[in-house]
mmCIF file of C-alpha atoms and ligand atoms in Angstrom:
data_model
loop_
_atom_site.group_PDB
_atom_site.id
_atom_site.type_symbol
_atom_site.label_atom_id
_atom_site.label_comp_id
_atom_site.label_asym_id
_atom_site.label_seq_id
_atom_site.Cartn_x
_atom_site.Cartn_y
_atom_site.Cartn_z
ATOM 1 C CA MET A 23 -215.491 260.638 228.448
ATOM 2 C CA ASN A 24 -214.372 257.430 230.070
ATOM 3 C CA TYR A 25 -210.873 257.327 228.598
ATOM 4 C CA LYS A 26 -209.543 255.405 231.616
ATOM 5 C CA ARG A 27 -211.640 252.376 230.533
ATOM 6 C CA VAL A 28 -209.950 252.512 227.136
ATOM 7 C CA LEU A 29 -206.528 252.645 228.784
ATOM 8 C CA LYS A 30 -207.421 249.654 230.962
ATOM 9 C CA ALA A 31 -208.370 247.608 227.893
ATOM 10 C CA ILE A 32 -205.195 248.670 226.046
ATOM 11 C CA LYS A 33 -203.127 247.524 229.029
ATOM 12 C CA LYS A 34 -204.894 244.143 229.002
ATOM 13 C CA TYR A 35 -204.218 243.170 225.362
ATOM 14 C CA ASP A 36 -200.787 242.468 223.871
ATOM 15 C CA SER A 37 -202.068 242.504 220.310
ATOM 16 C CA ILE A 38 -204.045 245.556 219.182
ATOM 17 C CA VAL A 39 -205.435 246.489 215.771
ATOM 18 C CA VAL A 40 -206.499 250.064 215.000
ATOM 19 C CA ALA A 41 -208.937 250.654 212.137
ATOM 20 C CA ARG A 42 -210.957 253.584 210.725
ATOM 21 C CA HIS A 43 -213.581 254.269 208.094
ATOM 22 C CA ILE A 44 -213.465 253.390 204.402
ATOM 23 C CA GLY A 45 -212.648 256.281 202.091
ATOM 24 C CA ALA A 46 -209.746 257.497 204.221
ATOM 25 C CA ASP A 47 -209.436 261.206 204.997
ATOM 26 C CA PRO A 48 -206.835 263.036 207.123
ATOM 27 C CA ASP A 49 -208.791 262.678 210.394
ATOM 28 C CA ALA A 50 -209.444 258.944 209.899
ATOM 29 C CA LEU A 51 -205.777 258.300 209.080
ATOM 30 C CA ALA A 52 -204.390 260.606 211.753
ATOM 31 C CA SER A 53 -206.584 259.260 214.555
ATOM 32 C CA SER A 54 -205.818 255.617 213.740
ATOM 33 C CA ILE A 55 -202.098 255.887 212.932
ATOM 34 C CA GLY A 56 -201.563 258.478 215.691
ATOM 35 C CA LEU A 57 -203.187 256.150 218.243
ATOM 36 C CA LYS A 58 -201.071 253.211 217.058
ATOM 37 C CA GLU A 59 -197.893 255.271 217.506
ATOM 38 C CA ILE A 60 -198.947 256.442 220.979
ATOM 39 C CA ILE A 61 -199.664 252.876 222.135
ATOM 40 C CA GLU A 62 -196.361 251.580 220.688
ATOM 41 C CA TYR A 63 -194.392 254.405 222.304
ATOM 42 C CA ASN A 64 -195.879 253.869 225.760
ATOM 43 C CA PHE A 65 -196.139 250.062 225.729
ATOM 44 C CA LYS A 66 -193.044 248.863 223.897
ATOM 45 C CA TYR A 67 -193.800 245.127 224.228
ATOM 46 C CA LYS A 68 -197.235 245.348 222.547
ATOM 47 C CA LYS A 69 -197.813 244.463 218.893
ATOM 48 C CA VAL A 70 -199.923 247.197 217.328
ATOM 49 C CA TYR A 71 -201.233 247.156 213.765
ATOM 50 C CA VAL A 72 -203.053 249.875 211.847
ATOM 51 C CA VAL A 73 -205.205 248.693 208.958
ATOM 52 C CA GLY A 74 -207.270 249.960 206.032
ATOM 53 C CA SER A 75 -206.798 250.542 202.335
ATOM 54 C CA THR A 76 -203.972 252.847 201.348
ATOM 55 C CA SER A 77 -204.414 256.256 199.786
ATOM 56 C CA THR A 78 -201.722 257.774 197.572
ATOM 57 C CA LYS A 79 -203.105 261.275 198.161
ATOM 58 C CA PHE A 80 -202.521 260.932 201.904
ATOM 59 C CA LYS A 81 -199.322 258.883 201.799
ATOM 60 C CA TYR A 82 -197.596 261.378 204.108
ATOM 61 C CA PHE A 83 -199.538 259.827 207.013
ATOM 62 C CA GLY A 84 -197.366 256.727 206.702
ATOM 63 C CA THR A 85 -197.794 253.088 205.882
ATOM 64 C CA LEU A 86 -200.484 250.648 206.919
ATOM 65 C CA ASP A 87 -200.164 247.023 207.979
ATOM 66 C CA LYS A 88 -201.193 244.221 205.667
ATOM 67 C CA ASN A 89 -200.690 240.986 207.595
ATOM 68 C CA VAL A 90 -202.422 241.029 210.938
ATOM 69 C CA GLU A 91 -201.931 237.975 213.161
ATOM 70 C CA ASN A 92 -204.039 236.513 215.978
ATOM 71 C CA ILE A 93 -207.190 238.529 215.323
ATOM 72 C CA ASN A 94 -209.262 236.353 217.642
ATOM 73 C CA LYS A 95 -206.949 237.193 220.551
ATOM 74 C CA SER A 96 -206.694 240.895 219.739
ATOM 75 C CA LEU A 97 -208.292 244.154 220.768
ATOM 76 C CA LEU A 98 -209.805 246.191 217.912
ATOM 77 C CA ILE A 99 -209.986 249.982 218.288
ATOM 78 C CA VAL A 100 -212.036 251.717 215.623
ATOM 79 C CA THR A 101 -211.620 255.472 215.281
ATOM 80 C CA ASP A 102 -213.769 258.010 213.395
ATOM 81 C CA THR A 103 -216.402 255.448 212.329
ATOM 82 C CA PRO A 104 -220.014 255.321 213.570
ATOM 83 C CA ASP A 105 -221.193 252.027 212.046
ATOM 84 C CA LYS A 106 -219.835 248.563 211.366
ATOM 85 C CA LYS A 107 -220.349 248.578 207.612
ATOM 86 C CA ARG A 108 -218.077 251.644 207.273
ATOM 87 C CA VAL A 109 -215.120 250.081 209.125
ATOM 88 C CA ASP A 110 -212.226 249.522 206.710
ATOM 89 C CA CYS A 111 -211.371 246.110 208.176
ATOM 90 C CA ALA A 112 -212.929 242.883 206.922
ATOM 91 C CA ASN A 113 -213.391 240.851 210.101
ATOM 92 C CA VAL A 114 -214.702 243.203 212.792
ATOM 93 C CA ASP A 115 -216.666 240.427 214.536
ATOM 94 C CA ASP A 116 -213.645 238.114 214.868
ATOM 95 C CA PHE A 117 -211.887 240.330 217.440
ATOM 96 C CA LEU A 118 -211.952 239.365 221.097
ATOM 97 C CA TYR A 119 -212.832 242.884 222.320
ATOM 98 C CA LYS A 120 -213.766 246.088 220.486
ATOM 99 C CA ILE A 121 -213.609 249.810 221.262
ATOM 100 C CA LYS A 122 -215.044 252.708 219.264
ATOM 101 C CA ILE A 123 -213.664 256.265 219.581
ATOM 102 C CA ASP A 124 -215.761 258.510 217.352
ATOM 103 C CA HIS A 125 -217.086 262.025 216.868
ATOM 104 C CA HIS A 126 -219.926 261.243 214.393
ATOM 105 C CA PRO A 127 -223.553 261.341 215.531
ATOM 106 C CA PHE A 128 -224.525 257.891 216.882
ATOM 107 C CA VAL A 129 -225.553 255.365 214.231
ATOM 108 C CA GLU A 130 -225.237 251.911 215.835
ATOM 109 C CA ARG A 131 -223.548 250.097 218.696
ATOM 110 C CA PHE A 132 -221.051 247.480 217.501
ATOM 111 C CA CYS A 133 -218.266 247.693 220.110
ATOM 112 C CA ASP A 134 -217.915 246.691 223.777
ATOM 113 C CA ILE A 135 -216.803 250.203 224.740
ATOM 114 C CA GLU A 136 -218.151 253.143 222.731
ATOM 115 C CA LEU A 137 -216.697 256.595 223.365
ATOM 116 C CA ILE A 138 -218.699 259.046 221.316
ATOM 117 C CA ASP A 139 -218.298 262.796 221.490
ATOM 118 C CA ASP A 140 -220.321 264.273 218.663
ATOM 119 C CA LYS A 141 -219.301 267.758 219.831
ATOM 120 C CA ALA A 142 -215.610 266.991 219.238
ATOM 121 C CA SER A 143 -214.164 268.622 216.140
ATOM 122 C CA SER A 144 -212.487 265.403 215.045
ATOM 123 C CA ALA A 145 -211.528 261.917 216.129
ATOM 124 C CA SER A 146 -207.940 263.214 216.276
ATOM 125 C CA GLN A 147 -209.015 265.715 218.947
ATOM 126 C CA MET A 148 -210.415 262.776 220.968
ATOM 127 C CA ILE A 149 -207.129 260.862 220.646
ATOM 128 C CA ILE A 150 -205.207 263.942 221.872
ATOM 129 C CA GLU A 151 -207.625 264.216 224.809
ATOM 130 C CA PHE A 152 -207.269 260.478 225.541
ATOM 131 C CA ALA A 153 -203.455 260.675 225.597
ATOM 132 C CA LEU A 154 -203.376 263.808 227.752
ATOM 133 C CA LYS A 155 -206.043 262.598 230.204
ATOM 134 C CA CYS A 156 -204.261 259.243 230.622
ATOM 135 C CA ASN A 157 -200.801 260.844 230.949
ATOM 136 C CA LEU A 158 -199.474 258.958 227.933
ATOM 137 C CA LYS A 159 -196.434 260.309 226.106
ATOM 138 C CA ILE A 160 -197.164 261.495 222.583
ATOM 139 C CA PRO A 161 -194.288 260.869 220.154
ATOM 140 C CA TYR A 162 -193.406 263.726 217.777
ATOM 141 C CA SER A 163 -194.605 261.872 214.702
ATOM 142 C CA ALA A 164 -198.013 261.063 216.281
ATOM 143 C CA ALA A 165 -198.387 264.697 217.393
ATOM 144 C CA CYS A 166 -197.793 265.910 213.810
ATOM 145 C CA LYS A 167 -200.406 263.496 212.468
ATOM 146 C CA LEU A 168 -202.982 264.361 215.132
ATOM 147 C CA TYR A 169 -202.469 268.076 214.484
ATOM 148 C CA MET A 170 -203.097 267.450 210.766
ATOM 149 C CA GLY A 171 -206.191 265.382 211.633
ATOM 150 C CA VAL A 172 -207.719 268.275 213.600
ATOM 151 C CA VAL A 173 -206.753 270.799 210.918
ATOM 152 C CA GLY A 174 -208.212 268.545 208.205
ATOM 153 C CA ASP A 175 -211.606 267.966 209.825
ATOM 154 C CA THR A 176 -212.039 271.561 211.025
ATOM 155 C CA ASN A 177 -210.747 272.950 207.694
ATOM 156 C CA ARG A 178 -208.107 275.005 209.508
ATOM 157 C CA PHE A 179 -210.264 275.714 212.600
ATOM 158 C CA LEU A 180 -213.085 277.099 210.469
ATOM 159 C CA TYR A 181 -215.992 274.686 210.931
ATOM 160 C CA ASN A 182 -218.456 274.373 213.776
ATOM 161 C CA TYR A 183 -217.306 272.141 216.626
ATOM 162 C CA THR A 184 -214.038 274.044 216.594
ATOM 163 C CA THR A 185 -214.338 275.016 220.258
ATOM 164 C CA VAL A 186 -212.302 276.383 223.156
ATOM 165 C CA LYS A 187 -211.630 272.731 223.993
ATOM 166 C CA THR A 188 -210.209 272.166 220.493
ATOM 167 C CA PHE A 189 -207.792 275.091 220.928
ATOM 168 C CA ASP A 190 -206.914 274.040 224.500
ATOM 169 C CA LEU A 191 -206.083 270.484 223.451
ATOM 170 C CA VAL A 192 -204.141 271.534 220.356
ATOM 171 C CA SER A 193 -202.263 274.127 222.378
ATOM 172 C CA SER A 194 -201.302 271.502 225.007
ATOM 173 C CA LEU A 195 -200.248 269.128 222.210
ATOM 174 C CA ILE A 196 -197.967 271.748 220.677
ATOM 175 C CA LYS A 197 -196.509 272.806 224.042
ATOM 176 C CA LYS A 198 -195.792 269.221 225.093
ATOM 177 C CA THR A 199 -194.352 267.921 221.807
ATOM 178 C CA LYS A 200 -192.979 271.179 220.308
ATOM 179 C CA ILE A 201 -194.117 270.190 216.829
ATOM 180 C CA ASP A 202 -193.257 272.547 214.005
ATOM 181 C CA PHE A 203 -196.877 272.746 212.856
ATOM 182 C CA VAL A 204 -196.337 275.316 210.095
ATOM 183 C CA SER A 205 -194.022 272.858 208.342
ATOM 184 C CA LEU A 206 -196.929 270.409 208.041
ATOM 185 C CA TYR A 207 -199.066 272.579 205.768
ATOM 186 C CA PRO A 208 -197.267 272.007 202.442
ATOM 187 C CA ASN A 209 -198.065 268.278 202.668
ATOM 188 C CA MET A 210 -201.707 269.029 203.341
ATOM 189 C CA TYR A 211 -202.307 271.893 200.978
ATOM 190 C CA LEU A 212 -199.968 271.363 198.026
ATOM 191 C CA ARG A 213 -202.191 270.896 194.982
ATOM 192 C CA ASN A 214 -201.433 269.791 191.458
ATOM 193 C CA LEU A 215 -202.398 271.939 188.504
ATOM 194 C CA ASN A 216 -204.554 269.159 187.058
ATOM 195 C CA ASP A 217 -206.808 269.156 190.135
ATOM 196 C CA VAL A 218 -207.015 272.962 190.043
ATOM 197 C CA LYS A 219 -208.112 272.767 186.384
ATOM 198 C CA PHE A 220 -210.687 270.112 187.306
ATOM 199 C CA SER A 221 -211.939 272.393 190.060
ATOM 200 C CA ALA A 222 -212.334 275.125 187.443
ATOM 201 C CA TYR A 223 -214.339 272.690 185.284
ATOM 202 C CA ILE A 224 -216.655 272.049 188.247
ATOM 203 C CA THR A 225 -217.031 275.803 188.910
ATOM 204 C CA ASN A 226 -217.932 276.406 185.277
ATOM 205 C CA ASN A 227 -220.351 273.502 184.964
ATOM 206 C CA ILE A 228 -222.089 273.276 188.336
ATOM 207 C CA THR A 229 -225.846 273.902 188.401
ATOM 208 C CA VAL A 230 -227.224 276.192 191.101
ATOM 209 C CA THR A 231 -230.981 276.037 191.766
ATOM 210 C CA GLU A 232 -233.140 278.958 192.855
ATOM 211 C CA ASN A 233 -233.103 277.412 196.348
ATOM 212 C CA LYS A 234 -229.286 277.672 196.463
ATOM 213 C CA LEU A 235 -228.498 273.991 195.926
ATOM 214 C CA ALA A 236 -225.360 273.472 193.808
ATOM 215 C CA TYR A 237 -224.979 270.078 192.148
ATOM 216 C CA ILE A 238 -222.859 268.385 189.511
ATOM 217 C CA LYS A 239 -222.898 264.855 188.130
ATOM 218 C CA LEU A 240 -219.483 263.673 186.958
ATOM 219 C CA ASP A 241 -219.580 260.550 184.812
ATOM 220 C CA ASP A 242 -216.642 258.265 184.164
ATOM 221 C CA ALA A 243 -215.884 259.809 180.749
ATOM 222 C CA THR A 244 -215.709 263.310 182.279
ATOM 223 C CA LEU A 245 -213.435 262.116 185.095
ATOM 224 C CA LYS A 246 -211.174 260.283 182.633
ATOM 225 C CA SER A 247 -210.974 263.279 180.304
ATOM 226 C CA HIS A 248 -209.696 265.336 183.269
ATOM 227 C CA LYS A 249 -207.309 262.549 184.373
ATOM 228 C CA VAL A 250 -208.903 262.352 187.833
ATOM 229 C CA ASP A 251 -210.696 259.576 189.702
ATOM 230 C CA ALA A 252 -213.982 259.239 191.592
ATOM 231 C CA SER A 253 -212.523 260.543 194.852
ATOM 232 C CA THR A 254 -210.991 263.749 193.404
ATOM 233 C CA ALA A 255 -214.175 265.834 193.371
ATOM 234 C CA GLY A 256 -214.943 264.892 196.992
ATOM 235 C CA ASN A 257 -211.466 266.002 197.999
ATOM 236 C CA LEU A 258 -212.098 269.384 196.319
ATOM 237 C CA ILE A 259 -215.550 270.056 197.771
ATOM 238 C CA ASN A 260 -214.298 272.157 200.698
ATOM 239 C CA ASN A 261 -213.027 274.708 198.146
ATOM 240 C CA PHE A 262 -216.668 275.454 197.392
ATOM 241 C CA ASP A 263 -217.419 276.712 200.911
ATOM 242 C CA ASN A 264 -218.731 280.150 201.727
ATOM 243 C CA ILE A 265 -220.243 281.025 198.367
ATOM 244 C CA ASP A 266 -223.102 283.499 198.830
ATOM 245 C CA GLU A 267 -225.352 281.939 196.185
ATOM 246 C CA ILE A 268 -224.910 278.399 197.535
ATOM 247 C CA LEU A 269 -226.318 276.800 200.711
ATOM 248 C CA VAL A 270 -225.699 273.114 199.946
ATOM 249 C CA THR A 271 -223.232 271.571 197.495
ATOM 250 C CA ILE A 272 -223.281 268.002 196.186
ATOM 251 C CA PHE A 273 -220.747 266.386 193.865
ATOM 252 C CA CYS A 274 -221.773 263.012 192.391
ATOM 253 C CA SER A 275 -218.885 261.038 190.843
ATOM 254 C CA GLU A 276 -219.221 257.751 188.969
ATOM 255 C CA ASP A 277 -216.957 255.069 190.413
ATOM 256 C CA THR A 278 -216.904 252.352 187.755
ATOM 257 C CA ALA A 279 -214.320 250.242 189.637
ATOM 258 C CA ASN A 280 -216.716 249.835 192.574
ATOM 259 C CA ASP A 281 -219.933 250.242 190.587
ATOM 260 C CA TYR A 282 -221.539 253.067 192.528
ATOM 261 C CA ILE A 283 -221.895 256.834 192.477
ATOM 262 C CA LYS A 284 -219.872 258.503 195.233
ATOM 263 C CA CYS A 285 -221.548 261.636 196.577
ATOM 264 C CA SER A 286 -219.975 264.289 198.768
ATOM 265 C CA ILE A 287 -222.280 266.852 200.343
ATOM 266 C CA ARG A 288 -221.572 270.054 202.298
ATOM 267 C CA SER A 289 -223.977 272.559 203.834
ATOM 268 C CA ARG A 290 -223.956 276.083 205.258
ATOM 269 C CA GLY A 291 -227.258 275.560 207.089
ATOM 270 C CA PRO A 292 -229.686 272.786 206.136
ATOM 271 C CA ILE A 293 -229.095 269.490 208.001
ATOM 272 C CA ILE A 294 -227.904 267.003 205.394
ATOM 273 C CA ASN A 295 -226.856 263.798 207.197
ATOM 274 C CA GLU A 296 -230.456 262.699 207.815
ATOM 275 C CA ILE A 297 -231.148 263.079 204.089
ATOM 276 C CA ALA A 298 -227.889 261.271 203.159
ATOM 277 C CA SER A 299 -228.795 258.378 205.459
ATOM 278 C CA LYS A 300 -231.871 257.671 203.310
ATOM 279 C CA TYR A 301 -229.472 257.113 200.388
ATOM 280 C CA ASN A 302 -226.949 254.666 201.850
ATOM 281 C CA GLY A 303 -225.001 257.498 203.368
ATOM 282 C CA GLY A 304 -224.504 259.528 206.513
ATOM 283 C CA GLY A 305 -221.889 261.676 208.223
ATOM 284 C CA HIS A 306 -222.113 264.962 210.087
ATOM 285 C CA SER A 307 -224.970 267.455 210.085
ATOM 286 C CA LEU A 308 -223.154 269.790 207.667
ATOM 287 C CA ALA A 309 -220.658 267.397 205.981
ATOM 288 C CA SER A 310 -221.982 264.116 204.651
ATOM 289 C CA GLY A 311 -221.561 261.535 201.941
ATOM 290 C CA ALA A 312 -223.531 258.761 200.264
ATOM 291 C CA LYS A 313 -223.088 255.836 197.899
ATOM 292 C CA LEU A 314 -225.771 255.548 195.247
ATOM 293 C CA LYS A 315 -226.508 252.915 192.615
ATOM 294 C CA ASN A 316 -226.920 255.231 189.637
ATOM 295 C CA PHE A 317 -227.423 258.829 188.525
ATOM 296 C CA SER A 318 -231.229 258.568 188.595
ATOM 297 C CA GLU A 319 -231.010 257.800 192.337
ATOM 298 C CA CYS A 320 -228.799 260.903 192.562
ATOM 299 C CA ASP A 321 -231.631 262.918 191.026
ATOM 300 C CA ASN A 322 -233.868 261.925 193.965
ATOM 301 C CA LEU A 323 -231.179 262.872 196.495
ATOM 302 C CA ILE A 324 -230.652 266.186 194.682
ATOM 303 C CA LYS A 325 -234.421 266.835 194.825
ATOM 304 C CA ASP A 326 -234.524 266.112 198.582
ATOM 305 C CA LEU A 327 -231.568 268.427 199.204
ATOM 306 C CA ASP A 328 -233.217 271.156 197.142
ATOM 307 C CA ILE A 329 -236.385 270.847 199.255
ATOM 308 C CA ALA A 330 -234.246 271.093 202.427
ATOM 309 C CA CYS A 331 -232.662 274.287 201.057
ATOM 310 C CA LYS A 332 -236.091 275.712 200.216
ATOM 311 C CA GLU A 333 -237.396 274.928 203.721
ATOM 312 C CA PHE A 334 -234.250 276.403 205.288
ATOM 313 C CA ILE A 335 -234.630 279.637 203.315
ATOM 314 C CA GLY A 336 -238.324 279.734 204.347
ATOM 315 C CA GLU A 337 -237.406 279.307 208.027
ATOM 316 C CA ASP A 338 -234.722 281.970 207.708
ATOM 317 C CA TYR A 339 -237.196 284.590 206.544
ATOM 318 C CA GLU A 340 -240.057 283.733 208.913
HETATM 319 P P1 AMP B 422 -216.627 263.013 202.515
HETATM 320 O O1 AMP B 422 -217.535 263.812 201.642
HETATM 321 O O2 AMP B 422 -216.231 261.692 201.907
HETATM 322 O O3 AMP B 422 -215.474 263.829 203.016
HETATM 323 O O4 AMP B 422 -217.464 262.613 203.822
HETATM 324 C C1 AMP B 422 -217.996 263.566 204.708
HETATM 325 C C2 AMP B 422 -218.537 262.860 205.934
HETATM 326 O O5 AMP B 422 -219.563 261.964 205.553
HETATM 327 C C3 AMP B 422 -217.515 262.001 206.698
HETATM 328 O O6 AMP B 422 -217.800 262.089 208.079
HETATM 329 C C4 AMP B 422 -217.749 260.611 206.195
HETATM 330 O O7 AMP B 422 -217.411 259.635 207.161
HETATM 331 C C5 AMP B 422 -219.256 260.623 205.927
HETATM 332 N N1 AMP B 422 -219.599 259.748 204.794
HETATM 333 C C6 AMP B 422 -219.116 259.821 203.537
HETATM 334 N N2 AMP B 422 -219.645 258.868 202.748
HETATM 335 C C7 AMP B 422 -220.486 258.147 203.538
HETATM 336 C C8 AMP B 422 -221.326 257.007 203.321
HETATM 337 N N3 AMP B 422 -221.420 256.416 202.140
HETATM 338 N N4 AMP B 422 -222.025 256.546 204.385
HETATM 339 C C9 AMP B 422 -221.955 257.145 205.596
HETATM 340 N N5 AMP B 422 -221.194 258.217 205.859
HETATM 341 C C10 AMP B 422 -220.463 258.724 204.847
#
């Protein structure tokens, strides 16, 4: 990874904006806000902004900047985002110079420098590596966020791409910054009873096919009756991991405010991002998402996922 090129560009620009993907999650927030804090700490005279829409669920990652000045003289660094349309920042093309730091499989080139490590557990892991490789100091607050970013995307060091390198980098981060990482878990894992009840509703109403595909369609009325919104189900999907009778899970939630159906997909085997990409989606091979126009489009996606499960089971027994 050519992190030194990134450092050179950071040194060159006095105004820097850090952005990440729409639909913020812990890794997207941690990698972008953590990077902003690292740059500010090491280069005190630079003006660094971090942008994107706010998320009440993840408010413990801190605040975001609203009014960004001098975009056409600034450097844009996009973390955790493989394609331009998913960047949560309106005017990507107006920036003077652009850098991507991402761990998703390659989708498109839209930056001058693109650092992609699709074997990295998380974008936060890449930011830790960048800071350590470039001998930058990591402030305590950035270290806490980056730790939470890695923990979030690996689901507590459970998923694939949790590697020796992940543990080495996290271990160095903890040794250098002495963060009290256990104290970070309540923020990440405290749940409210309403969400737990909604999770129970999903468990009781999910359909599981003979090919081990689990799916549920959650319309606006259902979401409202449970006092949750379109993003809640997606945030709960990792609770449905490691169920013997299920290979792939998809939750489809109606988002009336944005007029689409938000789908979150997880897999224990079949590759799902290539299927999601046919439905205005994408992501990782075993953790993907998509935005669909309506529930009948969801039926097609569900069918394709079911076929993938069937083929996977077939391959498994050959
Ligand atoms: P989620 O289910 O929202 O946690 O997303 C899982 C993964 O899929 C993340 O890497 C997201 O960036 C990616 N993803 C989610 N929705 C989309 C989408 N509409 N298009 C492309 N990638 C997506």
